[in-house]
Coordinates of C-alpha atoms in Angstrom, one line a residue:
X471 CA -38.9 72.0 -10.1
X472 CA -41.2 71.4 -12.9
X473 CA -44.0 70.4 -14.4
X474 CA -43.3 66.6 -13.9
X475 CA -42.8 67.1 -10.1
X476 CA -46.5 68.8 -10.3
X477 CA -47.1 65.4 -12.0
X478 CA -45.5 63.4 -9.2
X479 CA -47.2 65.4 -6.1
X480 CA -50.6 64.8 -8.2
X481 CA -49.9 61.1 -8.4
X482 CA -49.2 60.6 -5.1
X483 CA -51.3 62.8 -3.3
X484 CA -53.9 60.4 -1.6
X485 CA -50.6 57.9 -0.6
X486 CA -48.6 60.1 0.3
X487 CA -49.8 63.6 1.1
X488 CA -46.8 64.7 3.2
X489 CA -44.2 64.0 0.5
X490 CA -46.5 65.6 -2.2
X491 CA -47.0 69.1 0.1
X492 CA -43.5 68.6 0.3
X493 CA -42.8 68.9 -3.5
X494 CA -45.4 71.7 -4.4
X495 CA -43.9 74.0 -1.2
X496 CA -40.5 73.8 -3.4
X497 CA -42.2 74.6 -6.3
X498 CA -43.7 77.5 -5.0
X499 CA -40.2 78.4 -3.2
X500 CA -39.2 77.7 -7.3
X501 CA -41.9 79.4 -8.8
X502 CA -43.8 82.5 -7.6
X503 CA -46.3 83.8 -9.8
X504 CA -46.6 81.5 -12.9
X505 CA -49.3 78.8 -13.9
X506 CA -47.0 75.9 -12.4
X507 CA -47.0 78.0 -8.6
X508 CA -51.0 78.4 -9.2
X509 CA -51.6 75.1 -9.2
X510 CA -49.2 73.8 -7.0
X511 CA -51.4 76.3 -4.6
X512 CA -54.3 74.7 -5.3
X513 CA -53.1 71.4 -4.3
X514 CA -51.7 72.3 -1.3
X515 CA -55.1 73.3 -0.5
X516 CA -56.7 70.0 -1.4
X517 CA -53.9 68.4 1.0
X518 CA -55.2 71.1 3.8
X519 CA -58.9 69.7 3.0
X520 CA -58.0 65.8 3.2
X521 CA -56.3 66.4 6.2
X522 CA -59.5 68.0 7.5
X523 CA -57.4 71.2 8.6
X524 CA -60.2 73.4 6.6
X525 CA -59.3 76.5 7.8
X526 CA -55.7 76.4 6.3
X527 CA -57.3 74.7 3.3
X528 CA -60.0 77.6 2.4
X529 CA -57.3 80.4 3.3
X530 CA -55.3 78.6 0.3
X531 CA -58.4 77.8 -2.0
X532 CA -59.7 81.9 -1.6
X533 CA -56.2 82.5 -2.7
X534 CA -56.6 80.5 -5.8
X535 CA -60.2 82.2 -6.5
X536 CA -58.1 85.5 -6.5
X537 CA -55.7 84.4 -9.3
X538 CA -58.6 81.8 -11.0
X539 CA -61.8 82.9 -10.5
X540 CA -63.3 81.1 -13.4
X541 CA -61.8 77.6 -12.3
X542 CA -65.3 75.8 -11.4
X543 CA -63.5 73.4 -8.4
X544 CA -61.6 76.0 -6.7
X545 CA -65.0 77.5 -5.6
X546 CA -66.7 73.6 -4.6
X547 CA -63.6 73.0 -2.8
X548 CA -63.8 76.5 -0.7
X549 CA -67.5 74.9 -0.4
X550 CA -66.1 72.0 1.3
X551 CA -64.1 73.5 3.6
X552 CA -67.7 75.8 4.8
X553 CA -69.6 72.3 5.0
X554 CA -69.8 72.3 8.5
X555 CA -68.4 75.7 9.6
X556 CA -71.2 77.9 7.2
X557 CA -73.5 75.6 5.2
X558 CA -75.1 78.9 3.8
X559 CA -72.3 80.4 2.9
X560 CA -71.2 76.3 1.3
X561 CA -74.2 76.6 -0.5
X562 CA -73.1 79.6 -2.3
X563 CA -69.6 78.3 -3.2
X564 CA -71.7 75.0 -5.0
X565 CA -73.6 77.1 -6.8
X566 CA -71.3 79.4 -8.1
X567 CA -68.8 76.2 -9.1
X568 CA -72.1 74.8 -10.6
X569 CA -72.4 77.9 -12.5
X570 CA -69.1 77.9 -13.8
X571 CA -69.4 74.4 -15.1
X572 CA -72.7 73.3 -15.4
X573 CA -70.8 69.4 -16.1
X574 CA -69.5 69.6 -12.4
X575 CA -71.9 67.0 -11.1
X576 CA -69.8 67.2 -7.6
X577 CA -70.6 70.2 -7.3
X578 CA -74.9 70.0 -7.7
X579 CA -74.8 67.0 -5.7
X580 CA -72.9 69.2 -2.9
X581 CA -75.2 71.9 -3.1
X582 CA -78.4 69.3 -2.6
X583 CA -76.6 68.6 0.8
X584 CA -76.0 71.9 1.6
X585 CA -80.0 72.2 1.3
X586 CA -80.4 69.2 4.0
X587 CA -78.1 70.6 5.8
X588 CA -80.0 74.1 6.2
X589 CA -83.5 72.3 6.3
X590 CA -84.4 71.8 2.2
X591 CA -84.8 68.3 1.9
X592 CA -87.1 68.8 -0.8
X593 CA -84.5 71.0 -2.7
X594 CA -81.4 68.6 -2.0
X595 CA -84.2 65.9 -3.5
X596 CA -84.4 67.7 -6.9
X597 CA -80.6 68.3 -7.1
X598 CA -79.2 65.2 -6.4
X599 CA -81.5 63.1 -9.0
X600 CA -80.1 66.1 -10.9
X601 CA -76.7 65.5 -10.2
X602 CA -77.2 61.6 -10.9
X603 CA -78.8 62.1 -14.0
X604 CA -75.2 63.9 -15.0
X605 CA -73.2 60.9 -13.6
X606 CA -75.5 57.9 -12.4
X607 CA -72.9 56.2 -10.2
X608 CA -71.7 59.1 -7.8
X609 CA -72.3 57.7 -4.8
X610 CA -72.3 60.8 -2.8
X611 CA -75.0 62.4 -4.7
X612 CA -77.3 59.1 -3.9
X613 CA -76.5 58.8 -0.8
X614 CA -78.0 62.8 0.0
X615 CA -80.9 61.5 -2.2
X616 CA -81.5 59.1 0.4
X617 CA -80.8 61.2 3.5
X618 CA -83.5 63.4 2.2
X619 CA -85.8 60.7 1.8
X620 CA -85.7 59.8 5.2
X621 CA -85.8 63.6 6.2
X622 CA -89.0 63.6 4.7
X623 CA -90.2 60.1 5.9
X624 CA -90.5 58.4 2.3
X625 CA -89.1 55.0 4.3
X626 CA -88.7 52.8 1.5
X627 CA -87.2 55.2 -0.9
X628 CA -84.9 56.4 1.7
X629 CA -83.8 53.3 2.9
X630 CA -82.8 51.1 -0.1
X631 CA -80.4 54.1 -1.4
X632 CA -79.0 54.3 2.4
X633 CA -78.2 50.6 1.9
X634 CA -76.8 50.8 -2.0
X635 CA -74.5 53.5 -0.7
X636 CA -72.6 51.7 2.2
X637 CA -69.2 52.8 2.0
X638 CA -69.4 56.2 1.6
X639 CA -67.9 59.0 4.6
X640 CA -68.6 57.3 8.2
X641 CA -70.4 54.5 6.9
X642 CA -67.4 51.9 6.6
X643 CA -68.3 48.6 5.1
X644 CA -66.1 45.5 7.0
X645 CA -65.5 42.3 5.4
X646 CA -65.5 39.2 7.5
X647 CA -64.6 37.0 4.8
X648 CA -68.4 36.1 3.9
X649 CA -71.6 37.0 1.7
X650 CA -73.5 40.3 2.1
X651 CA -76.5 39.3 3.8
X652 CA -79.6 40.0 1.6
X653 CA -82.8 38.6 3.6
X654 CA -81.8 34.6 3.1
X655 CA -81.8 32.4 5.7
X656 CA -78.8 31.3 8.1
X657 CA -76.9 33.2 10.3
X658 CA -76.2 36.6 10.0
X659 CA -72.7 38.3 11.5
X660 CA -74.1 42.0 12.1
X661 CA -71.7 44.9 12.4
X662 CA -72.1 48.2 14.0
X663 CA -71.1 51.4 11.9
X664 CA -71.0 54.9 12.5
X665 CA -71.4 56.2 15.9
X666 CA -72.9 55.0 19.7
X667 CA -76.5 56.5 18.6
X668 CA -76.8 55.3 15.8
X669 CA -75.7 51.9 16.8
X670 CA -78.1 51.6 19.4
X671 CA -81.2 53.2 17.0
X672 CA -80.7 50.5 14.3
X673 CA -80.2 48.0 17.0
X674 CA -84.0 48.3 17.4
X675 CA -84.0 46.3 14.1
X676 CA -82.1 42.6 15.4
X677 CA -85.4 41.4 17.7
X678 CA -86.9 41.7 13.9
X679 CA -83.9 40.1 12.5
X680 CA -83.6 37.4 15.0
X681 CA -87.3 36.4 14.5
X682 CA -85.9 34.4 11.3
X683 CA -82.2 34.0 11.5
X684 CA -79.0 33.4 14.3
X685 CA -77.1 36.9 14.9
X686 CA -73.7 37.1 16.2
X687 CA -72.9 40.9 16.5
X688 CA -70.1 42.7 16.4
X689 CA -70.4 46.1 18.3
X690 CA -68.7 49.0 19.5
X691 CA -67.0 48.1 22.9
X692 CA -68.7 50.4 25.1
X693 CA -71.9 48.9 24.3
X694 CA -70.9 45.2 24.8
X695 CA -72.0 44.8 28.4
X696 CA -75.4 46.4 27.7
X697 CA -76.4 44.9 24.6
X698 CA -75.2 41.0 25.9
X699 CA -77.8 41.7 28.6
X700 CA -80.7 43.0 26.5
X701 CA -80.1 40.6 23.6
X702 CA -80.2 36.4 23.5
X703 CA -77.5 36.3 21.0
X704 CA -73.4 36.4 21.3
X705 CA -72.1 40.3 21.3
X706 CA -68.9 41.1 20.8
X707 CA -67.4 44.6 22.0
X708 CA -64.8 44.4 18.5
X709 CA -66.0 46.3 15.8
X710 CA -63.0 48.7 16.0
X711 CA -60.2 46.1 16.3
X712 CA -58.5 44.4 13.8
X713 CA -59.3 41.1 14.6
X714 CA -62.4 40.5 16.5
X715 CA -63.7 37.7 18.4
X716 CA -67.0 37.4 16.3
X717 CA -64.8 36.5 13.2
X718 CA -64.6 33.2 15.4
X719 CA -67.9 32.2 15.7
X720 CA -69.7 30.1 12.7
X721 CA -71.7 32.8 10.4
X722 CA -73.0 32.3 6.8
X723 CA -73.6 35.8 6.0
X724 CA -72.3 39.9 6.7
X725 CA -74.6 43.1 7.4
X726 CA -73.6 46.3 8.7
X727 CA -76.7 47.6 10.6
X728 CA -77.5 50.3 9.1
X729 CA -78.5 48.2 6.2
X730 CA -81.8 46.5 8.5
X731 CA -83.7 49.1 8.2
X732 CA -84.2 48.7 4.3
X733 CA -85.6 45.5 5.5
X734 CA -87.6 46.4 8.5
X735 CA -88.8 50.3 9.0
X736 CA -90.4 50.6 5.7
X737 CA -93.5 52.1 6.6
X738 CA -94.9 54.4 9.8
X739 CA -96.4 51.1 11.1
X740 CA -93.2 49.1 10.8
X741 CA -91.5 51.1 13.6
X742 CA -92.7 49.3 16.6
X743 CA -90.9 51.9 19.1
X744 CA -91.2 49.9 22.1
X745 CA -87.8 49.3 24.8
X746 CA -85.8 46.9 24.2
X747 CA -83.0 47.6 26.1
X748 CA -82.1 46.1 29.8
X749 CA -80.3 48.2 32.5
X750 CA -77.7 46.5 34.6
X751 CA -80.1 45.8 37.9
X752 CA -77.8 46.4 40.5
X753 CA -76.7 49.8 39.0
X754 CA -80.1 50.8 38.8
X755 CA -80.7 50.1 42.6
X756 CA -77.7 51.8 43.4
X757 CA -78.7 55.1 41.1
X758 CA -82.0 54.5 43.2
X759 CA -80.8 54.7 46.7
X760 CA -78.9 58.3 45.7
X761 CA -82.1 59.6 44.0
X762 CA -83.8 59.2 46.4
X763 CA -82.3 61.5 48.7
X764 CA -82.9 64.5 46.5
X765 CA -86.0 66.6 46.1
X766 CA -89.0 66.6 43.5
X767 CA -88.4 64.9 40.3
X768 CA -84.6 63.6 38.8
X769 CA -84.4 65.3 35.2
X770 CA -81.6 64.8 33.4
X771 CA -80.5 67.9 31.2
X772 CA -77.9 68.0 28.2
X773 CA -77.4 70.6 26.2
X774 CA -74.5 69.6 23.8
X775 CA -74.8 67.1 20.9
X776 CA -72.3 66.1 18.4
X777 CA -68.7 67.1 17.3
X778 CA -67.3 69.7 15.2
X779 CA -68.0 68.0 12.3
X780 CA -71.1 66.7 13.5
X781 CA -73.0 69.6 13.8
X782 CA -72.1 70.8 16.9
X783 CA -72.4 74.5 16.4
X784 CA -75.9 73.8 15.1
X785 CA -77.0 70.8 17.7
X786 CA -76.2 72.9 20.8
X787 CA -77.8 74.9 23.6
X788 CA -76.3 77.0 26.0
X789 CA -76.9 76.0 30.0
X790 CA -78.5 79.1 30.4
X791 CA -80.9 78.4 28.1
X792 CA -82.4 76.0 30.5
X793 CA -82.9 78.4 33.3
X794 CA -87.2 78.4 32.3
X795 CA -87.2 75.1 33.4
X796 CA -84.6 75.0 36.9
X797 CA -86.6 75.2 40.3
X798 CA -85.7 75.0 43.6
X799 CA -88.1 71.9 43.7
X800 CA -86.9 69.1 41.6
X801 CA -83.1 67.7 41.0
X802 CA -81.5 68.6 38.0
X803 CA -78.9 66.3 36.9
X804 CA -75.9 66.8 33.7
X805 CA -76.1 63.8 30.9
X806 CA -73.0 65.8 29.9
X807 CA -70.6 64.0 28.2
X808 CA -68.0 66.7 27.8
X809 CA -66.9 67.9 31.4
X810 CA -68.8 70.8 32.8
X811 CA -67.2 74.2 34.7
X812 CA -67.9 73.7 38.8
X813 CA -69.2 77.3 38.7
X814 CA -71.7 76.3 36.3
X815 CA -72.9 73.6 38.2
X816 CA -73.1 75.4 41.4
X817 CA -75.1 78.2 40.1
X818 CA -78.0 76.1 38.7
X819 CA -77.6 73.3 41.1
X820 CA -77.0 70.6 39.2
X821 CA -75.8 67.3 40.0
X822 CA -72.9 65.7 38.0
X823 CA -71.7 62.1 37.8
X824 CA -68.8 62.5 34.7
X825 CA -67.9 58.9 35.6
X826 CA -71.5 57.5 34.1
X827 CA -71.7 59.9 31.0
X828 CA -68.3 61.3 30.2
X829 CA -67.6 60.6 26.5
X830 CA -66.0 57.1 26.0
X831 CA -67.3 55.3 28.6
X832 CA -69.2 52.7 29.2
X833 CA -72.8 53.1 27.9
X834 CA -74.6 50.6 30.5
X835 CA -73.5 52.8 33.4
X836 CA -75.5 55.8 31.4
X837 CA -78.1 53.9 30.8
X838 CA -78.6 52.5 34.4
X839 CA -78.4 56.4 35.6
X840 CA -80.9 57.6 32.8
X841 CA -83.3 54.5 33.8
X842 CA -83.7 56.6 37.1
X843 CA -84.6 59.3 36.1
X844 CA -87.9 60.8 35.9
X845 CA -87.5 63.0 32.9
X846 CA -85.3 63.2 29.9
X847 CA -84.5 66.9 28.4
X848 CA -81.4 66.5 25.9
X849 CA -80.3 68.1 23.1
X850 CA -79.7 66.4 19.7
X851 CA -77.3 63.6 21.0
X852 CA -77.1 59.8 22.3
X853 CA -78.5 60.9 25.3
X854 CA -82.1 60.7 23.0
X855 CA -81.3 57.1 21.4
X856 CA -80.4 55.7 25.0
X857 CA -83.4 57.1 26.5
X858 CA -86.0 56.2 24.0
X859 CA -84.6 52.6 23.7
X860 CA -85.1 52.1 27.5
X861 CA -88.9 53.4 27.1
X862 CA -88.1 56.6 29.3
X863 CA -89.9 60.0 28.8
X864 CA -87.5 62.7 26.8
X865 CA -87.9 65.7 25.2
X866 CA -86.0 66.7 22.6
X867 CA -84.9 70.2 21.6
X868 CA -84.3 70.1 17.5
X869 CA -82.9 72.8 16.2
X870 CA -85.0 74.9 13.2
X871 CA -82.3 73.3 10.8
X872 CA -82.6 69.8 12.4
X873 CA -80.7 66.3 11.3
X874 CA -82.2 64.4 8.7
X875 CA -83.1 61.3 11.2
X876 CA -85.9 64.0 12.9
X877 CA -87.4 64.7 10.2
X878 CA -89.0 67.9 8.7
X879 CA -91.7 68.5 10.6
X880 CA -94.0 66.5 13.5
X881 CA -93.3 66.0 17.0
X882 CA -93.3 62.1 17.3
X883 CA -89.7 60.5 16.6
X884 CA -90.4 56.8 14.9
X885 CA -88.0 55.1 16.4
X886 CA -89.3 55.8 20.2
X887 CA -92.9 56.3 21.3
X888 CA -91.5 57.4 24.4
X889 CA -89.6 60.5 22.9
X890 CA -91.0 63.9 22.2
X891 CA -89.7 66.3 19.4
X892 CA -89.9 69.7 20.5
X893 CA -88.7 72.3 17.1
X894 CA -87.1 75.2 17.9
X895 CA -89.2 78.6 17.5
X896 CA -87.0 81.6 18.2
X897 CA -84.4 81.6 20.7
X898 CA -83.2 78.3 22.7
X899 CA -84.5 79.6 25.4
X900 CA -88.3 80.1 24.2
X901 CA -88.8 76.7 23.1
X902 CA -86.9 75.1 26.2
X903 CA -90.0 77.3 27.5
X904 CA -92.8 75.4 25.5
X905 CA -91.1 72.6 26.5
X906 CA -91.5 73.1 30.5
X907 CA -95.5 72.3 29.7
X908 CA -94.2 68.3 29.0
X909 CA -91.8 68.4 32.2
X910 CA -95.2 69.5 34.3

């Protein structure tokens, strides 16, 4: 093997990443210890990252760091890989790759989002106009910009650079043959993006929408039946097929929803945060009728919010950190969507319906259940987006490094008036503590 097979693998990494691993492990079977093995290392490890398998990929990258430690991306890839495992730690990668080469914009604008991640948004503010001033069009290092903007509530900022950057990670941009829609009149195919809370937190931007053009939306399916009720415009349950059934209906114009809010929420007064969502009646009644056999007040408890690499580690409680609040007096019930241990369940008496919030189904039978309830108490999760947008009462435990969308600081969530912030102080369990006073 030699140095045009490197060539080869490097040309055809992003196409074909399994044939490429597959030349640089015969190099390094070739080539043990020379320049050509170091770097087929290193790409290996950027294969591992791609693939998302980050624990192979840093193993591989600290490897590189032992042989290179003056090469500036071996250190912002082993950053990378910490994203969402360490951000601290991440941090520290970025700055030593910054430090190493003071050119490698990535790296700056990956160290500002390290900072939002860990609860800087002032910091990741200064070094992504920072990193743009290095390399105006990387789109990553805007798109923190704007994150951090909307952290720290500068609306109109923070909105239009959310909008310029559609496309980046988990904010995929669909083309349905026509126009981008840019505030002109006609009708407007809107899209959903990203994931079931977000889609329903944006979707309090289409009455706005709707007050001067025709919507057709295309949604994700397990909001279809609850969004044709609550809205006067067609819905379609498509936006992850191929083809979708709004791509039959008569539209001048495209707009991925996120976009809306660079039109709509660009000010504190322009967040009406009033319901606008409609429960399925007859699931109501029958979430009724069973409620109403229990004791005290129905509060629904979940403790868990996002995925891995969502912020999981960081987003979530333990059960027993809800034990200040449980009583012998009122019902507690899970808004779990991953399944819960019986024994848990049994020891704190809680109620469970996995059919009504397990992850992937249907959110109007969630929504019917939560509409029941007396008392929302929810980690970071949809359980807060689906609650506020039906005007009932939650309380939200943020964590002291919080999301950008709840903000910095204050206790009042724009989006719902119906939805308190509570910020972690000390353990979980203290502030599900302070937070009793709002259940009472």
């Amino acid at each position: 093997m030699t140095e045009d097979d490197l060539q080869r693998a490097h040309d055809i990494v992003n196409e074909c990443p399994d044939e490429a691993l597959a030349i640089c492990n015969e190099i390094l079977n070739e080539h043990f210890d020379d320049t050509l093995a170091q770097r087929a290392l290193f790409m290996s490890g950027y294969i591992m990252m791609e693939a998302e398998r980050f624990g192979l990929a840093y193993n591989l990258f600290q490897r590189c760091a032992q042989l290179r430690p003056d090469i500036s991306d071996i250190w912002s890839n082993m950053g990378m890989c910490l994203e969402e495992h360490d951000a601290e730690k991440a941090k520290a990668m970025f700055e030593k790759a910054y430090k190493l080469d003071p050119k490698n914009h990535r790296a700056l604008a990956n160290q500002g989002l390290m900072h939002l991640l860990t609860g800087s948004p002032e910091q990741c503010v200064e070094l992504s106009k920072k990193a743009i001033s290095l390399c105006p069009d990387l789109v990553s290092a805007r798109h923190n910009l704007s994150l951090a903007q909307i952290m720290l509530r500068q609306w109109k900022a923070g909105w239009k650079g959310y909008a310029d950057t559609l496309g980046v990670k988990h904010r995929e941009a669909r083309d349905y043959g026509v126009p981008d829609w840019n505030g002109e009149p006609g009708t407007v195919l809107v899209y959903g993006e990203q994931g079931v809370g977000d889609e329903i937190m944006f979707a309090s931007c289409l009455p706005d929408l709707a007050k001067t053009n025709k919507i057709v939306f295309d949604c994700d399916s397990r909001l279809e039946g609850l969004f044709k009720r609550s809205f006067d415009f067609p819905v379609f349950g498509d936006r992850f097929k191929k083809q979708s059934r709004a791509a039959d209906m008569q539209f001048d114009y495209q707009c991925a929803i996120g976009q809306l809010p660079s039109f709509y929420r660009t000010t504190d007064d322009s967040f009406p945060g009033e319901p606008y969502l409609n429960p399925d009646p007859e699931r109501c009644i029958q979430w009724r009728a069973l409620f109403d056999t229990f004791l005290g007040m129905k509060i629904g408890i979940a403790w868990r919010g996002g995925l891995k690499n969502t912020g999981e580690a960081r987003r979530s409680l333990q059960l027993s950190d809800f034990e200040p609040i449980f009583n012998n007096d009122d019902t507690f019930i899970s808004l779990e969507y991953k399944p819960v241990p019986e024994e848990q369940l049994k020891r704190y008496n809680i109620k469970s319906y996995p059919r009504a919030t397990a992850k992937g189904g249907d959110i109007d039978d969630l929504a019917a259940l939560i509409n029941e309830l007396d008392v929302v108490i929810t980690a970071c999760t949809t359980v807060v987006y689906v609650a506020g947008a039906l005007g009932k009462p939650c309380i939200v435990l943020v964590p002291d490094k919080p999301g950008y969308r709840y903000h910095k600081s204050g206790n009042d969530f724009p989006w719902y008036k119906s939805v308190v912030l509570v910020r972690q102080q000390g353990t979980w369990k203290q502030t599900v503590e302070r937070a009793k006073a709002l259940i009472e």
